[in-house]
Amino acid sequence: CLIYVIKFVQVISCNLPLLLIFIFTRKVDGSGLVQTPEVKMITWYVLDVPFVLLVIVQVVWGIIIKKQR
């Protein structure tokens, strides 16, 4: 299970710059809402929270594994 979490975080961290470019270059989202700078930042924060949580879990898990060795 840990391997899948690590691989997921690696894939997300590689794709994070692409996601950032996608969010900040589009003018209108899929629902037709015009993307203002405020809406773009809210979208970025909403997508950034799960990434940060996964990174925290990965770091804590790595510390636990190092202490067991």
Short mmCIF file of C-alpha atoms in Angstrom, two decimals:
data_model
loop_
_atom_site.label_atom_id
_atom_site.label_comp_id
_atom_site.label_asym_id
_atom_site.label_seq_id
_atom_site.Cartn_x
_atom_site.Cartn_y
_atom_site.Cartn_z
CA CYS A 1 0.00 0.00 0.00
CA LEU A 2 2.87 2.39 0.82
CA ILE A 3 4.42 1.79 -2.59
CA TYR A 4 1.21 2.94 -4.27
CA VAL A 5 1.10 6.11 -2.14
CA ILE A 6 4.72 6.92 -2.97
CA LYS A 7 4.17 6.33 -6.69
CA PHE A 8 1.02 8.47 -6.60
CA VAL A 9 2.89 11.34 -4.92
CA GLN A 10 5.69 11.06 -7.46
CA VAL A 11 3.26 11.20 -10.37
CA ILE A 12 1.41 14.16 -8.85
CA SER A 13 4.63 16.05 -8.11
CA CYS A 14 5.78 15.56 -11.72
CA ASN A 15 2.45 16.76 -13.06
CA LEU A 16 2.05 19.66 -10.63
CA PRO A 17 3.71 22.25 -12.93
CA LEU A 18 1.48 21.11 -15.81
CA LEU A 19 -1.58 21.46 -13.62
CA LEU A 20 -0.45 24.94 -12.60
CA ILE A 21 -0.03 25.99 -16.23
CA PHE A 22 -3.44 24.52 -17.11
CA ILE A 23 -5.21 26.35 -14.27
CA PHE A 24 -3.61 29.74 -14.84
CA THR A 25 -3.80 29.89 -18.64
CA ARG A 26 -7.43 28.97 -19.19
CA LYS A 27 -9.99 31.77 -19.53
CA VAL A 28 -13.18 29.72 -18.99
CA ASP A 29 -13.62 26.45 -17.09
CA GLY A 30 -15.72 23.46 -18.13
CA SER A 31 -18.94 24.88 -16.68
CA GLY A 32 -18.59 28.15 -18.57
CA LEU A 33 -17.49 30.19 -15.55
CA VAL A 34 -15.04 32.97 -16.40
CA GLN A 35 -11.78 32.39 -14.54
CA THR A 36 -10.81 35.45 -12.51
CA PRO A 37 -7.52 35.49 -10.58
CA GLU A 38 -9.43 34.83 -7.35
CA VAL A 39 -11.18 31.77 -8.79
CA LYS A 40 -7.87 30.48 -10.16
CA MET A 41 -6.24 30.77 -6.73
CA ILE A 42 -9.17 29.00 -5.05
CA THR A 43 -8.91 26.21 -7.62
CA TRP A 44 -5.17 25.95 -6.98
CA TYR A 45 -5.68 25.75 -3.20
CA VAL A 46 -8.39 23.10 -3.53
CA LEU A 47 -6.13 20.95 -5.70
CA ASP A 48 -3.06 21.63 -3.57
CA VAL A 49 -4.49 20.44 -0.23
CA PRO A 50 -4.63 16.70 -1.13
CA PHE A 51 -1.10 16.90 -2.55
CA VAL A 52 0.27 18.45 0.64
CA LEU A 53 -1.50 15.85 2.78
CA LEU A 54 0.02 13.04 0.72
CA VAL A 55 3.49 14.55 1.04
CA ILE A 56 3.08 14.84 4.83
CA VAL A 57 1.98 11.20 5.06
CA GLN A 58 4.94 10.12 2.94
CA VAL A 59 7.44 12.05 5.08
CA VAL A 60 6.00 10.73 8.36
CA TRP A 61 5.96 7.18 7.01
CA GLY A 62 9.58 7.54 5.87
CA ILE A 63 10.62 8.71 9.34
CA ILE A 64 8.84 5.74 10.93
CA ILE A 65 10.56 3.29 8.56
CA LYS A 66 14.00 4.85 9.22
CA LYS A 67 13.54 4.55 13.00
CA GLN A 68 12.65 0.86 12.68
CA ARG A 69 15.92 0.03 10.89
#
